Coordinates of C-alpha atoms in Angstrom, one line a residue:
X531 CA 0.0 9.8 29.4
X532 CA 2.5 11.2 26.7
X533 CA 1.3 11.0 23.2
X534 CA 2.9 8.0 21.0
X535 CA 2.8 7.4 17.0
X536 CA 0.5 4.6 16.7
X537 CA 0.1 1.6 14.2
X538 CA -2.2 -0.7 15.8
X539 CA -5.9 0.0 15.7
X540 CA -8.1 3.7 15.9
X541 CA -6.4 6.7 16.3
X542 CA -7.3 8.5 18.9
X543 CA -6.3 12.7 18.8
X544 CA -5.8 12.8 22.7
X545 CA -3.6 9.4 22.8
X546 CA -1.7 9.9 19.6
X547 CA 0.2 11.9 17.2
X548 CA -2.0 12.2 14.3
X549 CA -2.4 13.7 11.1
X550 CA -5.2 16.5 11.2
X551 CA -8.4 15.4 9.0
X552 CA -10.7 18.4 9.0
X553 CA -10.1 18.8 5.3
X554 CA -11.2 15.5 4.7
X555 CA -13.9 15.3 7.4
X556 CA -15.6 18.1 5.7
X557 CA -15.5 16.5 2.1
X558 CA -16.7 13.8 3.1
X559 CA -19.5 15.6 5.5
X560 CA -20.3 17.4 1.5
X561 CA -21.0 13.9 0.3
X562 CA -23.3 13.0 3.3
X563 CA -24.8 16.3 3.4
X564 CA -26.1 15.7 -0.7
X565 CA -27.2 12.2 0.6
X566 CA -24.9 9.9 -1.6
X567 CA -24.7 6.1 -0.7
X568 CA -20.6 5.4 -1.1
X569 CA -18.2 2.7 -0.4
X570 CA -14.5 4.0 1.4
X571 CA -12.0 1.1 -0.3
X572 CA -8.4 1.2 0.6
X573 CA -5.6 -1.2 1.3
X574 CA -5.1 -2.5 4.9
X575 CA -4.1 0.0 7.8
X576 CA -4.9 3.1 5.4
X577 CA -6.5 4.9 8.1
X578 CA -9.9 4.1 7.2
X579 CA -11.5 3.1 10.8
X580 CA -9.9 6.3 12.0
X581 CA -11.4 8.6 9.3
X582 CA -14.6 6.7 9.6
X583 CA -15.0 7.0 13.7
X584 CA -13.9 10.8 13.5
X585 CA -16.4 11.1 10.5
X586 CA -19.4 9.9 13.3
X587 CA -18.3 12.2 15.8
X588 CA -17.9 14.9 13.3
X589 CA -21.5 14.3 11.9
X590 CA -23.3 13.7 15.3
X591 CA -24.5 17.2 15.4
X592 CA -26.7 17.1 12.6
X593 CA -27.6 13.5 12.1
X594 CA -28.2 10.1 14.2
X595 CA -25.0 8.3 13.4
X596 CA -24.9 4.2 13.7
X597 CA -21.2 3.7 13.6
X598 CA -21.1 -0.3 12.9
X599 CA -18.2 -2.5 12.8
X600 CA -19.2 -6.0 10.7
X601 CA -16.1 -7.8 12.5
X602 CA -18.2 -7.8 15.8
X603 CA -20.3 -10.0 14.3
X604 CA -19.8 -13.7 13.7
X605 CA -20.1 -16.4 11.3
X606 CA -23.4 -17.2 12.9
X607 CA -24.9 -14.2 12.4
X608 CA -24.7 -14.8 8.7
X609 CA -25.8 -18.2 8.6
X610 CA -29.1 -16.8 7.8
X611 CA -31.6 -14.3 7.3
X612 CA -33.2 -14.6 11.0
X613 CA -29.9 -14.8 12.6
X614 CA -28.5 -12.0 10.5
X615 CA -31.6 -9.3 11.7
X616 CA -31.3 -10.1 14.8
X617 CA -27.3 -9.5 15.4
X618 CA -27.9 -6.5 13.1
X619 CA -30.5 -5.0 15.8
X620 CA -29.1 -6.1 18.6
X621 CA -26.0 -4.0 17.4
X622 CA -28.7 -0.4 16.4
X623 CA -29.6 -0.7 20.2
X624 CA -26.4 -1.1 21.7
X625 CA -25.0 2.2 19.5
X626 CA -27.8 4.4 19.0
X627 CA -29.1 6.1 22.5
X628 CA -31.8 7.3 22.0
X629 CA -35.0 6.2 19.4
X630 CA -38.6 7.4 18.5
X631 CA -41.5 6.0 19.9
X632 CA -41.9 2.1 19.2
X633 CA -38.7 2.2 17.1
X634 CA -36.2 0.3 20.1
X635 CA -39.3 -1.9 21.1
X636 CA -39.5 -3.5 17.4
X637 CA -35.6 -3.4 17.5
X638 CA -36.0 -5.6 20.6
X639 CA -38.4 -7.9 18.8
X640 CA -35.9 -8.7 16.3
X641 CA -32.9 -9.1 18.6
X642 CA -34.8 -11.9 20.4
X643 CA -36.4 -13.1 17.3
X644 CA -39.9 -12.9 18.7
X645 CA -43.1 -13.1 16.6
X646 CA -42.7 -12.5 12.9
X647 CA -40.1 -9.8 12.4
X648 CA -37.0 -12.3 11.1
X649 CA -36.9 -11.2 7.9
X650 CA -34.6 -8.2 6.2
X651 CA -38.1 -7.0 4.8
X652 CA -39.6 -6.6 8.2
X653 CA -36.5 -4.7 9.3
X654 CA -36.2 -2.3 6.8
X655 CA -40.0 -1.5 7.3
X656 CA -38.9 -0.5 11.0
X657 CA -36.1 1.3 9.7
X658 CA -38.3 3.5 7.7
X659 CA -40.8 4.1 10.2
X660 CA -37.8 5.3 12.2
X661 CA -36.5 7.5 9.4
X662 CA -39.9 9.1 8.8
X663 CA -39.8 9.9 12.9
X664 CA -36.5 10.7 13.6
X665 CA -35.6 14.0 14.8
X666 CA -32.2 13.8 12.5
X667 CA -31.7 12.1 9.4
X668 CA -29.9 8.8 9.7
X669 CA -26.6 8.0 8.8
X670 CA -25.4 4.4 8.6
X671 CA -21.5 3.6 8.7
X672 CA -20.2 -0.3 8.4
X673 CA -16.5 -0.8 8.6
X674 CA -15.1 -3.8 7.8
X675 CA -17.8 -4.8 5.6
X676 CA -16.1 -6.8 3.1
X677 CA -15.9 -9.5 6.3
X678 CA -19.6 -10.4 4.9
X679 CA -19.1 -10.0 1.3
X680 CA -19.3 -13.3 0.0
X681 CA -22.9 -14.5 1.5
X682 CA -26.3 -14.2 0.0
X683 CA -27.7 -12.4 3.0
X684 CA -25.2 -9.6 2.9
X685 CA -26.1 -9.6 -0.7
X686 CA -29.9 -9.3 -0.2
X687 CA -29.0 -7.0 2.5
X688 CA -27.6 -4.5 -0.3
X689 CA -30.5 -4.8 -2.2
X690 CA -32.8 -3.7 0.3
X691 CA -30.5 -0.6 0.9
X692 CA -30.7 0.0 -2.9
X693 CA -34.3 -0.3 -3.1
X694 CA -35.0 2.4 -0.5
X695 CA -32.3 4.0 -2.1
X696 CA -34.3 4.2 -5.1
X697 CA -37.6 5.4 -3.6
X698 CA -36.7 7.8 -1.5
X699 CA -38.5 10.3 -3.0
X700 CA -41.6 8.8 -1.8
X701 CA -40.8 7.1 1.0
X702 CA -38.5 7.6 3.9
X703 CA -34.8 6.1 3.8
X704 CA -31.7 5.9 5.3
X705 CA -30.1 9.4 4.5
X706 CA -26.8 8.4 3.9
X707 CA -24.5 5.0 3.5
X708 CA -20.9 4.4 3.9
X709 CA -19.4 0.9 3.7
X710 CA -16.0 0.5 4.3
X711 CA -13.1 -2.0 3.5
X712 CA -10.5 -3.6 1.3
X713 CA -12.8 -5.6 -1.3
X714 CA -14.6 -3.6 -3.7
X715 CA -18.4 -4.6 -3.1
X716 CA -19.2 -3.3 -6.3
X717 CA -17.4 -6.7 -7.8
X718 CA -19.6 -9.2 -5.3
X719 CA -20.3 -12.8 -7.6
X720 CA -24.1 -13.1 -7.2
X721 CA -25.5 -16.3 -8.1
X722 CA -29.1 -15.5 -9.5
X723 CA -29.8 -18.9 -10.9
X724 CA -28.5 -22.4 -10.9
X725 CA -27.4 -22.4 -14.3
X726 CA -25.0 -19.9 -13.0
X727 CA -26.2 -17.2 -15.3
X728 CA -25.7 -13.4 -14.5
X729 CA -22.7 -14.4 -12.3
X730 CA -21.4 -10.6 -11.9
X731 CA -24.4 -8.3 -10.7
X732 CA -23.8 -5.6 -7.9
X733 CA -26.6 -4.7 -5.8
X734 CA -24.2 -1.8 -5.0
X735 CA -24.3 0.1 -8.3
X736 CA -26.1 3.1 -6.4
X737 CA -23.0 4.1 -5.1
X738 CA -21.2 7.4 -5.8
X739 CA -17.4 8.0 -6.3
X740 CA -15.3 8.5 -3.2
X741 CA -12.7 10.4 -4.6
X742 CA -11.1 11.7 -1.2
X743 CA -7.4 11.5 -0.8
X744 CA -6.7 9.5 2.2
X745 CA -2.8 9.6 1.8
X746 CA -0.7 11.9 4.0
X747 CA 1.0 15.1 1.8
X748 CA 4.1 16.2 3.2
X749 CA 2.4 18.9 4.7
X750 CA 0.0 16.2 6.6
X751 CA 3.4 15.0 7.7
X752 CA 4.8 18.3 8.8
X753 CA 1.9 19.1 10.7
X754 CA 2.3 15.6 12.4
X755 CA 5.5 16.2 13.7
X756 CA 5.1 19.7 14.6
X757 CA 3.5 18.3 17.3
X758 CA 5.8 16.2 18.3
X759 CA 8.8 18.8 18.3
X760 CA 6.7 20.8 20.5
X761 CA 6.4 17.7 23.3
X762 CA 10.3 16.7 23.0
X763 CA 12.6 19.8 21.1
X764 CA 14.4 17.7 19.0
X765 CA 15.7 20.6 16.6
X766 CA 14.9 18.4 13.6
X767 CA 14.6 20.2 10.2
X768 CA 10.7 19.5 9.9
X769 CA 10.6 20.0 6.1
X770 CA 13.6 17.7 5.1
X771 CA 12.6 14.8 7.4
X772 CA 8.6 15.0 6.6
X773 CA 10.1 15.3 2.6
X774 CA 12.2 12.3 3.4
X775 CA 9.2 10.5 5.1
X776 CA 6.8 11.3 2.0
X777 CA 9.7 9.9 -0.5
X778 CA 9.4 6.4 0.5
X779 CA 5.8 5.7 1.7
X780 CA 4.0 8.3 -0.9
X781 CA 2.1 9.4 2.2
X782 CA 0.5 5.5 3.1
X783 CA -0.7 6.3 6.5
X784 CA 0.6 3.5 8.9
X785 CA 4.2 3.4 6.6
X786 CA 4.3 7.2 8.0
X787 CA 3.6 6.7 11.8
X788 CA 5.7 3.2 11.5
X789 CA 8.6 4.9 10.2
X790 CA 8.0 7.9 13.0
X791 CA 7.5 5.5 15.6
X792 CA 10.6 3.5 15.0
X793 CA 12.3 7.0 14.9
X794 CA 11.1 7.7 18.3
X795 CA 11.4 4.3 20.3
X796 CA 14.0 2.4 18.5
X797 CA 16.5 4.4 16.7
X798 CA 16.8 7.4 19.7
X799 CA 18.3 5.8 22.7
X800 CA 21.3 3.7 20.6
X801 CA 24.9 3.7 20.2
X802 CA 24.9 5.7 16.7
X803 CA 22.2 7.5 17.8
X804 CA 21.8 8.2 21.9
X805 CA 19.3 11.1 21.7
X806 CA 15.7 11.8 19.9
X807 CA 17.7 15.0 18.2
X808 CA 20.3 12.8 16.8
X809 CA 17.4 9.9 15.7
X810 CA 15.8 12.6 13.7
X811 CA 18.5 13.0 11.2
X812 CA 18.8 11.9 7.9
X813 CA 20.7 9.3 8.9
X814 CA 18.4 8.1 11.8
X815 CA 15.5 8.3 8.9
X816 CA 18.0 5.8 6.6
X817 CA 18.1 3.4 10.0
X818 CA 14.3 3.1 10.5
X819 CA 14.1 3.1 6.9
X820 CA 16.5 0.1 6.6
X821 CA 14.3 -1.5 9.5
X822 CA 11.0 -1.0 7.9
X823 CA 11.8 -2.8 5.0
X824 CA 12.9 -5.6 6.8
X825 CA 10.9 -6.7 9.7
X826 CA 7.6 -8.9 9.3
X827 CA 4.6 -6.6 10.0
X828 CA 0.6 -7.6 9.6
X829 CA 0.4 -5.2 6.7
X830 CA 3.4 -7.2 4.5
X831 CA 1.8 -10.5 5.6
X832 CA -1.7 -9.6 4.4
X833 CA -0.7 -7.9 1.1
X834 CA 2.0 -10.8 0.7
X835 CA -0.5 -13.2 1.4
X836 CA -2.8 -12.1 -1.6
X837 CA 0.2 -12.8 -4.3
X838 CA -0.5 -16.6 -3.2
X839 CA -4.3 -16.4 -4.0
X840 CA -3.5 -14.2 -7.0
X841 CA -1.2 -16.0 -9.6
X842 CA -2.0 -13.3 -12.2
X843 CA -1.4 -10.3 -9.7
X844 CA 1.7 -11.8 -8.7
X845 CA 3.2 -12.4 -12.4
X846 CA 1.6 -8.4 -13.3
X847 CA 3.9 -7.0 -10.2
X848 CA 6.9 -9.2 -11.2
X849 CA 6.7 -7.9 -14.8
X850 CA 5.9 -4.3 -13.3
X851 CA 9.4 -4.5 -11.1
X852 CA 11.7 -6.1 -13.3
X853 CA 11.0 -5.5 -16.7
X854 CA 10.1 -1.9 -16.2
X855 CA 7.6 -1.6 -19.2
X856 CA 4.8 0.9 -18.5
X857 CA 1.6 -0.7 -18.3
X858 CA -1.3 1.1 -18.9
X859 CA -3.7 1.7 -15.9
X860 CA -6.7 0.1 -17.4
X861 CA -9.4 0.9 -14.3
X862 CA -11.4 -2.3 -15.8
X863 CA -8.3 -5.0 -16.4
X864 CA -8.9 -7.7 -13.2
X865 CA -5.0 -7.6 -12.4
X866 CA -5.5 -3.6 -12.5
X867 CA -8.6 -3.9 -9.9
X868 CA -7.2 -6.3 -8.2
X869 CA -3.6 -4.5 -8.0
X870 CA -5.0 -1.0 -6.8
X871 CA -7.6 -2.7 -4.1
X872 CA -4.9 -4.5 -2.3
X873 CA -2.6 -1.3 -2.1
X874 CA -0.2 -2.1 -4.7
X875 CA -0.1 0.2 -7.4
X876 CA -1.9 3.6 -7.8
X877 CA -2.5 5.8 -11.0
X878 CA 0.2 8.4 -12.4
X879 CA -0.6 9.7 -15.6
X880 CA -2.3 7.0 -16.7
X881 CA 0.3 4.3 -15.8
X882 CA 0.2 1.8 -13.1
X883 CA 3.2 2.4 -10.3
X884 CA 3.9 0.6 -7.1
X885 CA 2.4 2.8 -4.7
X886 CA 5.6 3.2 -2.7
X887 CA 9.3 2.8 -2.4
X888 CA 8.8 0.6 0.7
X889 CA 6.6 -1.6 -0.9
X890 CA 8.3 -2.0 -4.1
X891 CA 11.6 -2.9 -2.2
X892 CA 9.6 -5.1 -0.2
X893 CA 8.2 -7.1 -3.3
X894 CA 11.9 -7.3 -4.8
X895 CA 13.1 -8.7 -1.6
X896 CA 10.1 -10.9 -1.4
X897 CA 10.5 -12.6 -5.2
X898 CA 14.3 -12.7 -4.8
X899 CA 13.8 -14.6 -1.8
X900 CA 11.9 -16.9 -3.8
X901 CA 14.4 -17.5 -6.3
X902 CA 17.7 -17.6 -3.9
X903 CA 17.6 -21.7 -2.7
X904 CA 19.7 -23.4 -5.4
X905 CA 20.6 -20.3 -7.7
X906 CA 24.1 -19.8 -8.3
X907 CA 24.2 -16.4 -8.5
X908 CA 23.0 -15.8 -5.1
X909 CA 25.5 -18.6 -3.7
X910 CA 28.5 -16.8 -5.0
X911 CA 27.6 -13.5 -3.5
X912 CA 26.7 -15.0 -0.3
X913 CA 30.0 -17.3 -0.2
X914 CA 32.5 -14.5 -1.3
X915 CA 30.5 -11.5 0.7
X916 CA 33.9 -11.1 2.5
X917 CA 35.7 -9.8 -0.6
X918 CA 33.5 -6.8 -1.6
X919 CA 33.6 -5.0 1.8
X920 CA 37.2 -3.4 2.2
X921 CA 38.0 -1.3 5.7
X922 CA 33.8 -1.4 5.9
X923 CA 33.2 0.4 2.6
X924 CA 31.4 -1.5 -0.3
X925 CA 33.4 -2.3 -3.4
X926 CA 31.0 -1.9 -6.4
X927 CA 33.5 -2.1 -9.0
X928 CA 34.9 -5.4 -7.2
X929 CA 31.2 -6.5 -7.3
X930 CA 30.2 -5.8 -10.6
X931 CA 33.8 -7.6 -11.7
X932 CA 32.7 -10.9 -10.0
X933 CA 29.1 -10.4 -11.5
X934 CA 30.1 -10.2 -14.9
X935 CA 32.4 -13.5 -14.4
X936 CA 29.8 -15.1 -13.0
X937 CA 26.9 -14.4 -15.0
X938 CA 28.9 -14.9 -18.2
X939 CA 29.9 -18.2 -16.8
X940 CA 26.2 -19.2 -15.6
X941 CA 24.1 -17.8 -18.5
X942 CA 26.6 -16.8 -21.4
X943 CA 24.9 -19.2 -23.9
X944 CA 21.1 -18.3 -23.1
X945 CA 19.4 -16.3 -25.6
X946 CA 18.9 -12.7 -25.9
X947 CA 15.2 -12.5 -24.7
X948 CA 16.2 -15.0 -21.7
X949 CA 18.8 -12.5 -20.8
X950 CA 17.0 -9.4 -20.8
X951 CA 14.2 -10.5 -19.0
X952 CA 16.7 -11.8 -16.2
X953 CA 19.3 -9.3 -16.3
X954 CA 18.4 -6.7 -13.5
X955 CA 16.8 -9.2 -11.5
X956 CA 19.8 -11.4 -11.1
X957 CA 22.0 -8.6 -10.5
X958 CA 20.0 -8.0 -7.2
X959 CA 19.8 -11.5 -6.6
X960 CA 23.6 -11.5 -6.8
X961 CA 23.9 -8.3 -4.8
X962 CA 21.4 -9.2 -2.0
X963 CA 23.5 -11.6 0.1
X964 CA 26.8 -9.3 0.0
X965 CA 24.6 -5.8 1.6
X966 CA 22.1 -8.1 3.8
X967 CA 21.9 -7.3 7.3
X968 CA 23.7 -4.3 7.2
X969 CA 23.2 -2.4 3.5
X970 CA 20.0 -2.1 1.5
X971 CA 18.7 -0.3 -2.1
X972 CA 16.0 1.4 -3.7
X973 CA 15.0 2.1 -7.2
X974 CA 14.5 5.5 -8.5
X975 CA 10.9 6.0 -9.5
X976 CA 12.2 8.7 -12.3
X977 CA 14.4 6.2 -14.2
X978 CA 12.6 3.2 -14.2
X979 CA 11.4 1.5 -17.7
X980 CA 12.4 -0.8 -19.9
X981 CA 15.7 0.6 -20.9
X982 CA 17.1 1.7 -17.6
X983 CA 16.8 1.4 -13.8
X984 CA 19.0 3.3 -11.1
X985 CA 19.4 1.4 -8.2
X986 CA 20.9 3.6 -5.0
X987 CA 22.9 1.1 -2.7
X988 CA 23.1 2.1 0.7
X989 CA 25.9 0.6 3.0
X990 CA 27.3 1.6 6.4
X991 CA 25.7 5.4 6.2
X992 CA 27.2 5.7 2.2
X993 CA 25.4 5.6 -1.1
X994 CA 26.0 4.4 -4.3
X995 CA 24.6 5.0 -7.5
X996 CA 24.5 2.2 -10.4
X997 CA 22.2 2.5 -13.7
X998 CA 21.3 -0.9 -14.8
X999 CA 20.9 -0.7 -18.5
X1000 CA 20.3 -2.8 -21.8
X1001 CA 22.5 -1.9 -24.5
X1002 CA 21.3 -0.1 -27.6
X1003 CA 24.5 1.3 -29.4
X1004 CA 26.8 3.3 -28.8
X1005 CA 25.1 6.6 -29.2
X1006 CA 22.4 5.5 -26.5
X1007 CA 25.1 4.6 -24.3
X1008 CA 26.7 7.8 -24.1
X1009 CA 23.4 9.7 -23.7
X1010 CA 23.2 6.8 -20.5
X1011 CA 26.5 8.2 -19.4
X1012 CA 25.5 12.2 -19.6
X1013 CA 22.2 11.2 -17.5
X1014 CA 24.1 9.3 -15.0
X1015 CA 26.5 12.0 -14.7
X1016 CA 23.3 14.4 -14.3
X1017 CA 21.9 12.0 -11.7
X1018 CA 25.4 11.9 -9.9
X1019 CA 24.7 15.9 -9.4
X1020 CA 21.4 15.3 -7.8
X1021 CA 23.0 13.3 -5.5
X1022 CA 26.1 15.7 -5.0
X1023 CA 28.6 12.5 -5.7
X1024 CA 31.5 12.2 -7.9
X1025 CA 31.4 8.6 -8.8
X1026 CA 28.8 6.3 -10.3
X1027 CA 28.7 3.2 -11.8
X1028 CA 26.8 1.5 -14.8
X1029 CA 26.1 -2.0 -16.0
X1030 CA 25.4 -2.4 -19.5
X1031 CA 23.4 -5.6 -20.5
X1032 CA 25.3 -6.3 -24.0
X1033 CA 23.8 -9.1 -26.1
X1034 CA 25.6 -8.3 -29.0
X1035 CA 27.7 -11.6 -30.1
X1036 CA 30.9 -9.1 -30.6
X1037 CA 30.5 -7.5 -27.5
X1038 CA 33.8 -6.5 -25.3
X1039 CA 33.0 -7.7 -21.6
X1040 CA 34.7 -6.2 -18.6
X1041 CA 35.4 -2.8 -17.2
X1042 CA 36.3 0.6 -18.0
X1043 CA 36.7 4.1 -16.4
X1044 CA 34.8 7.0 -18.0
X1045 CA 35.9 10.9 -17.4
X1046 CA 32.7 13.5 -18.1
X1047 CA 33.8 16.8 -16.4
X1048 CA 34.2 16.1 -12.8
X1049 CA 32.4 12.8 -12.5
X1050 CA 33.7 9.6 -12.8
X1051 CA 32.0 6.6 -14.1
X1052 CA 32.7 2.7 -13.8
X1053 CA 31.1 1.5 -16.4
X1054 CA 30.8 -2.8 -16.7
X1055 CA 29.4 -4.4 -19.6
X1056 CA 28.1 -7.6 -19.3

């Protein structure tokens, strides 16, 4: 059977094109060898299950590994201690092939709920005896652990793990425990008394830091594509395609695999890209990028669902995206913790940034879609869309002219603070229906700040560079023109566009052309 790029469930080396995990497994094994208890917290579809399953195989030579998934335990299993102990023991019996004398019988007694064994204390007594008799140290891995983290039984289970960890210099205990999930279980809310005091107390404060980078580097992606290339001989430029994939995903595992899967299965064989060789190109990649941004998939559904549950998180992300003001990455701030835990942001030089450019565009589109109903800017862009397409090309100058006219008509009397806050957001709202279905856009990360934001607009294989900025005087504007000219050099382009939001009462609205060297800049002022 030919290998495929997998985006659903666990990746298997014999069936799927995969990144080589060996270096990561060695690093994690060092933590296990040291006897650490730790948690692997990453966003949805970040390769947690694939990594821990590979780790279980990697460790089995030196350890007895119990690799458990809490998703296999139903609600009934967590209803009370007796049910949990029985279900937990049953899982161990299914997962372990050989036990020291007497252990299997005792675990069977838990599973069948016989005698007086139905307590966590009794269960851990048996586990302690097992650890004492075992030929190999025990390692416990629990995946999807956060599916049980909101109930008292689980908290009591963590407390037992912690208690034996703290006294393991005197008694036998599990050598290493690894808990994997999205939510950080260290922040479990525990009600210790009816009066609600001490609500934030974690029984998992023994966890070692897990600093292993699980994202895919450019070299990781190149290695995976090399395996594909051995099978199909497309002649792709491996380093170029790998760099493009990394640029837009920042190595988020499922996004990397999804783009590859789209190129292999959806782009190749189309009219524009009749074979794999033509698909695995820069133009083919741009088509795959357009598809992944527009599709509805389980990852987006899960992440966007969090915005409905966490209004403060949503407000934080909107501030980060549209206002461009740098927000310090303060790990103790609740909105930062939530955004990082769910995979929305990462820490770059102690500043919070959106995790990758795909997430960023999906979020922009989501927030814009929430406002388009009844918004007159969106309505004008949608109604007059055809006048902006000339001979199959996007007429950016005409788009800017119409935006100035419409924005001034609708918001010309608003105050400066309001305009500064909504300006860039409303231009995207105006642009979206014009390019929808054919084009796409992305925000360049190196230029995103409170004063400037460069937009790359893709349409029918063409790119247009548009700088959105706030007006801070002629000198600042001249610097912006020079910056845009330099940015056009990077893209090997001769023409670029600027949209300046000028809040001076005596400003001159409209469009002018500026020639800088061999570059033509078309600047619009609103």
